[in-house]
Amino acid sequence: MKILMVCLGNICRSPLAEGIMRSKIEKYNLQADVDSAGFEPFHTGDAPDYRAIKVAKQHGIDISGIRSRLFRKPDFEKHDRIYVMDSGNYNDVKALSENKTQMQKVDYILNISYPGTNKPVPDPYYGGEDGFEKAFQMLDAATELIAMELKDKNMVI
Ligand code: 4NP
């Protein structure tokens, strides 16, 4: 199972989602892989925002090695599931898609926790550190449910 986490800058929400999901893959010995990408080229090649690194570290997760990269068309074929953070990301992914099969892999990550609601993980970039903690909690809950689903399907090593 190859999972891709997508946000706008790939320096706040999606690297947090990647790091948290990776920690759960290790914790539950899941046969899964996770990556992240974004759509805003300004931060390409950068490490995650220092506030995202700090919040993750407070929860025992190191995301400092992640580097921002852009979402590209081959990501549709490389991944089984593509989780976006908000409607802007959804529309950005949709604009690059070429068929319905590709879009069937795409969903809002909070639809895992709140099915069918298309709730966003609010972008914490322009706010304070509490926004990063809130994003962490939302992503932790959603990725725990993803991990439980994979575990139930016996996708363990
Ligand atoms: P992210 O937050 O999408 O959660 O990584 C952002 C970070 C940077 C920018 C936008 C969103 N930016 O435009 O620089």
mmCIF file of C-alpha atoms and ligand atoms in Angstrom:
data_model
loop_
_atom_site.group_PDB
_atom_site.id
_atom_site.type_symbol
_atom_site.label_atom_id
_atom_site.label_comp_id
_atom_site.label_asym_id
_atom_site.label_seq_id
_atom_site.Cartn_x
_atom_site.Cartn_y
_atom_site.Cartn_z
ATOM 1 C CA MET A 1 0.000 0.000 0.000
ATOM 2 C CA LYS A 2 1.583 3.257 -1.136
ATOM 3 C CA ILE A 3 0.128 6.398 0.397
ATOM 4 C CA LEU A 4 0.771 10.002 -0.663
ATOM 5 C CA MET A 5 -0.043 12.958 1.607
ATOM 6 C CA VAL A 6 -0.685 16.225 -0.263
ATOM 7 C CA CYS A 7 -0.961 19.866 0.840
ATOM 8 C CA LEU A 8 -0.028 23.211 -0.720
ATOM 9 C CA GLY A 9 3.513 23.964 0.420
ATOM 10 C CA ASN A 10 4.608 20.442 1.479
ATOM 11 C CA ILE A 11 6.280 22.063 4.491
ATOM 12 C CA CYS A 12 3.534 22.021 7.159
ATOM 13 C CA ARG A 13 0.558 19.650 6.961
ATOM 14 C CA SER A 14 1.639 16.925 4.529
ATOM 15 C CA PRO A 15 5.101 16.393 6.075
ATOM 16 C CA LEU A 16 3.355 16.087 9.462
ATOM 17 C CA ALA A 17 0.932 13.570 7.918
ATOM 18 C CA GLU A 18 3.844 11.673 6.358
ATOM 19 C CA GLY A 19 5.821 11.550 9.613
ATOM 20 C CA ILE A 20 2.842 10.509 11.741
ATOM 21 C CA MET A 21 1.764 7.832 9.221
ATOM 22 C CA ARG A 22 5.340 6.522 9.048
ATOM 23 C CA SER A 23 5.468 6.221 12.837
ATOM 24 C CA LYS A 24 2.247 4.160 12.746
ATOM 25 C CA ILE A 25 3.534 1.954 9.915
ATOM 26 C CA GLU A 26 6.539 1.170 12.125
ATOM 27 C CA LYS A 27 4.491 0.805 15.316
ATOM 28 C CA TYR A 28 2.054 -1.687 13.773
ATOM 29 C CA ASN A 29 4.534 -3.331 11.338
ATOM 30 C CA LEU A 30 2.345 -2.429 8.384
ATOM 31 C CA GLN A 31 3.339 -3.257 4.843
ATOM 32 C CA ALA A 32 2.910 0.273 3.609
ATOM 33 C CA ASP A 33 4.895 3.210 2.355
ATOM 34 C CA VAL A 34 4.205 6.922 2.702
ATOM 35 C CA ASP A 35 5.429 10.027 0.903
ATOM 36 C CA SER A 36 4.250 13.639 0.627
ATOM 37 C CA ALA A 37 4.101 16.387 -1.995
ATOM 38 C CA GLY A 38 2.667 19.847 -2.639
ATOM 39 C CA PHE A 39 1.766 22.346 -5.341
ATOM 40 C CA GLU A 40 3.503 25.578 -4.317
ATOM 41 C CA PRO A 41 7.054 25.603 -5.771
ATOM 42 C CA PHE A 42 8.313 28.377 -3.474
ATOM 43 C CA HIS A 43 9.557 25.902 -0.840
ATOM 44 C CA THR A 44 10.731 23.088 -3.126
ATOM 45 C CA GLY A 45 13.794 21.398 -1.610
ATOM 46 C CA ASP A 46 13.174 22.946 1.815
ATOM 47 C CA ALA A 47 12.873 21.099 5.119
ATOM 48 C CA PRO A 48 9.492 21.319 6.868
ATOM 49 C CA ASP A 49 8.558 24.576 8.649
ATOM 50 C CA TYR A 50 10.379 24.780 12.013
ATOM 51 C CA ARG A 51 7.028 24.798 13.836
ATOM 52 C CA ALA A 52 5.977 21.539 12.170
ATOM 53 C CA ILE A 53 9.356 19.984 13.061
ATOM 54 C CA LYS A 54 8.953 21.198 16.669
ATOM 55 C CA VAL A 55 5.400 19.890 17.158
ATOM 56 C CA ALA A 56 6.302 16.514 15.627
ATOM 57 C CA LYS A 57 9.376 16.309 17.878
ATOM 58 C CA GLN A 58 7.219 17.008 20.947
ATOM 59 C CA HIS A 59 5.325 13.855 19.990
ATOM 60 C CA GLY A 60 8.497 11.819 19.410
ATOM 61 C CA ILE A 61 8.481 12.024 15.608
ATOM 62 C CA ASP A 62 11.395 13.346 13.528
ATOM 63 C CA ILE A 63 10.295 14.970 10.260
ATOM 64 C CA SER A 64 13.412 17.130 9.795
ATOM 65 C CA GLY A 65 14.718 14.953 6.952
ATOM 66 C CA ILE A 66 11.703 15.487 4.684
ATOM 67 C CA ARG A 67 12.261 17.836 1.709
ATOM 68 C CA SER A 68 9.464 19.674 -0.084
ATOM 69 C CA ARG A 69 8.655 18.478 -3.575
ATOM 70 C CA LEU A 70 5.946 19.126 -6.126
ATOM 71 C CA PHE A 71 3.122 16.708 -6.933
ATOM 72 C CA ARG A 72 3.630 15.304 -10.435
ATOM 73 C CA LYS A 73 1.455 13.264 -12.801
ATOM 74 C CA PRO A 74 3.404 9.983 -12.188
ATOM 75 C CA ASP A 75 2.301 10.207 -8.536
ATOM 76 C CA PHE A 76 -1.111 8.920 -9.637
ATOM 77 C CA GLU A 77 0.429 5.637 -10.806
ATOM 78 C CA LYS A 78 3.001 5.386 -8.018
ATOM 79 C CA HIS A 79 0.451 5.550 -5.200
ATOM 80 C CA ASP A 80 -2.609 3.571 -4.192
ATOM 81 C CA ARG A 81 -4.124 6.354 -2.115
ATOM 82 C CA ILE A 82 -3.690 10.114 -2.276
ATOM 83 C CA TYR A 83 -4.884 12.076 0.757
ATOM 84 C CA VAL A 84 -5.366 15.843 0.447
ATOM 85 C CA MET A 85 -5.736 18.370 3.272
ATOM 86 C CA ASP A 86 -8.277 20.793 1.757
ATOM 87 C CA SER A 87 -10.401 21.656 -1.277
ATOM 88 C CA GLY A 88 -7.600 23.692 -2.872
ATOM 89 C CA ASN A 89 -5.342 20.632 -2.836
ATOM 90 C CA TYR A 90 -8.208 18.483 -4.141
ATOM 91 C CA ASN A 91 -8.753 20.819 -7.083
ATOM 92 C CA ASP A 92 -5.005 21.024 -7.777
ATOM 93 C CA VAL A 93 -4.765 17.218 -7.907
ATOM 94 C CA LYS A 94 -7.912 16.990 -10.040
ATOM 95 C CA ALA A 95 -6.485 19.483 -12.542
ATOM 96 C CA LEU A 96 -3.539 17.126 -13.177
ATOM 97 C CA SER A 97 -5.645 13.960 -13.384
ATOM 98 C CA GLU A 98 -6.421 12.363 -16.713
ATOM 99 C CA ASN A 99 -9.184 9.907 -15.854
ATOM 100 C CA LYS A 100 -11.673 8.833 -13.185
ATOM 101 C CA THR A 101 -9.530 5.898 -12.037
ATOM 102 C CA GLN A 102 -6.843 8.336 -10.941
ATOM 103 C CA MET A 103 -9.330 10.463 -8.987
ATOM 104 C CA GLN A 104 -10.771 7.350 -7.292
ATOM 105 C CA LYS A 105 -7.488 7.208 -5.356
ATOM 106 C CA VAL A 106 -7.940 10.749 -4.049
ATOM 107 C CA ASP A 107 -9.781 11.746 -0.875
ATOM 108 C CA TYR A 108 -9.753 14.361 1.870
ATOM 109 C CA ILE A 109 -7.768 12.873 4.757
ATOM 110 C CA LEU A 110 -10.393 13.958 7.314
ATOM 111 C CA ASN A 111 -13.029 11.909 5.455
ATOM 112 C CA ILE A 112 -11.377 8.994 7.269
ATOM 113 C CA SER A 113 -12.462 10.503 10.602
ATOM 114 C CA TYR A 114 -15.636 12.253 9.373
ATOM 115 C CA PRO A 115 -16.869 10.322 6.312
ATOM 116 C CA GLY A 116 -18.311 12.298 3.450
ATOM 117 C CA THR A 117 -17.846 15.742 5.031
ATOM 118 C CA ASN A 118 -14.829 16.998 3.046
ATOM 119 C CA LYS A 119 -13.584 18.837 6.158
ATOM 120 C CA PRO A 120 -10.219 20.590 5.727
ATOM 121 C CA VAL A 121 -7.104 20.356 7.854
ATOM 122 C CA PRO A 122 -6.717 24.158 8.190
ATOM 123 C CA ASP A 123 -3.421 25.555 6.904
ATOM 124 C CA PRO A 124 -1.406 26.513 10.013
ATOM 125 C CA TYR A 125 1.297 28.386 8.039
ATOM 126 C CA TYR A 126 0.128 31.944 8.783
ATOM 127 C CA GLY A 127 -1.003 31.285 12.366
ATOM 128 C CA GLY A 128 0.590 30.410 15.693
ATOM 129 C CA GLU A 129 2.057 27.191 16.986
ATOM 130 C CA ASP A 130 -1.304 26.036 18.352
ATOM 131 C CA GLY A 131 -2.481 25.596 14.759
ATOM 132 C CA PHE A 132 0.322 23.092 14.233
ATOM 133 C CA GLU A 133 -0.676 21.151 17.358
ATOM 134 C CA LYS A 134 -4.293 21.103 16.154
ATOM 135 C CA ALA A 135 -3.186 19.870 12.716
ATOM 136 C CA PHE A 136 -1.083 17.199 14.461
ATOM 137 C CA GLN A 137 -4.067 15.968 16.491
ATOM 138 C CA MET A 138 -6.365 15.811 13.436
ATOM 139 C CA LEU A 139 -3.738 13.971 11.402
ATOM 140 C CA ASP A 140 -2.871 11.636 14.283
ATOM 141 C CA ALA A 141 -6.513 10.567 14.622
ATOM 142 C CA ALA A 142 -7.001 10.083 10.872
ATOM 143 C CA THR A 143 -3.747 8.167 10.343
ATOM 144 C CA GLU A 144 -4.534 5.939 13.338
ATOM 145 C CA LEU A 145 -7.776 4.936 11.570
ATOM 146 C CA ILE A 146 -5.897 4.326 8.305
ATOM 147 C CA ALA A 147 -3.416 2.172 10.229
ATOM 148 C CA MET A 148 -6.247 0.199 11.890
ATOM 149 C CA GLU A 149 -7.837 -0.430 8.493
ATOM 150 C CA LEU A 150 -4.551 -1.720 7.061
ATOM 151 C CA LYS A 151 -4.014 -3.862 10.173
ATOM 152 C CA ASP A 152 -7.519 -5.333 9.852
ATOM 153 C CA LYS A 153 -6.726 -6.204 6.250
ATOM 154 C CA ASN A 154 -3.687 -8.073 7.584
ATOM 155 C CA MET A 155 -1.257 -5.835 5.770
ATOM 156 C CA VAL A 156 1.454 -6.621 8.291
ATOM 157 C CA ILE A 157 5.009 -7.685 7.476
HETATM 158 P P1 4NP B 1 1.244 23.639 3.913
HETATM 159 O O1 4NP B 1 1.321 25.177 4.359
HETATM 160 O O2 4NP B 1 0.414 23.599 2.643
HETATM 161 O O3 4NP B 1 0.551 22.971 5.052
HETATM 162 O O4 4NP B 1 2.653 23.171 3.703
HETATM 163 C C1 4NP B 1 1.839 26.159 3.473
HETATM 164 C C2 4NP B 1 3.151 26.494 3.532
HETATM 165 C C3 4NP B 1 3.666 27.453 2.670
HETATM 166 C C4 4NP B 1 2.838 28.064 1.756
HETATM 167 C C5 4NP B 1 1.516 27.708 1.683
HETATM 168 C C6 4NP B 1 1.010 26.756 2.550
HETATM 169 N N1 4NP B 1 3.356 29.048 0.879
HETATM 170 O O5 4NP B 1 2.618 29.516 0.035
HETATM 171 O O6 4NP B 1 4.539 29.389 0.997
#
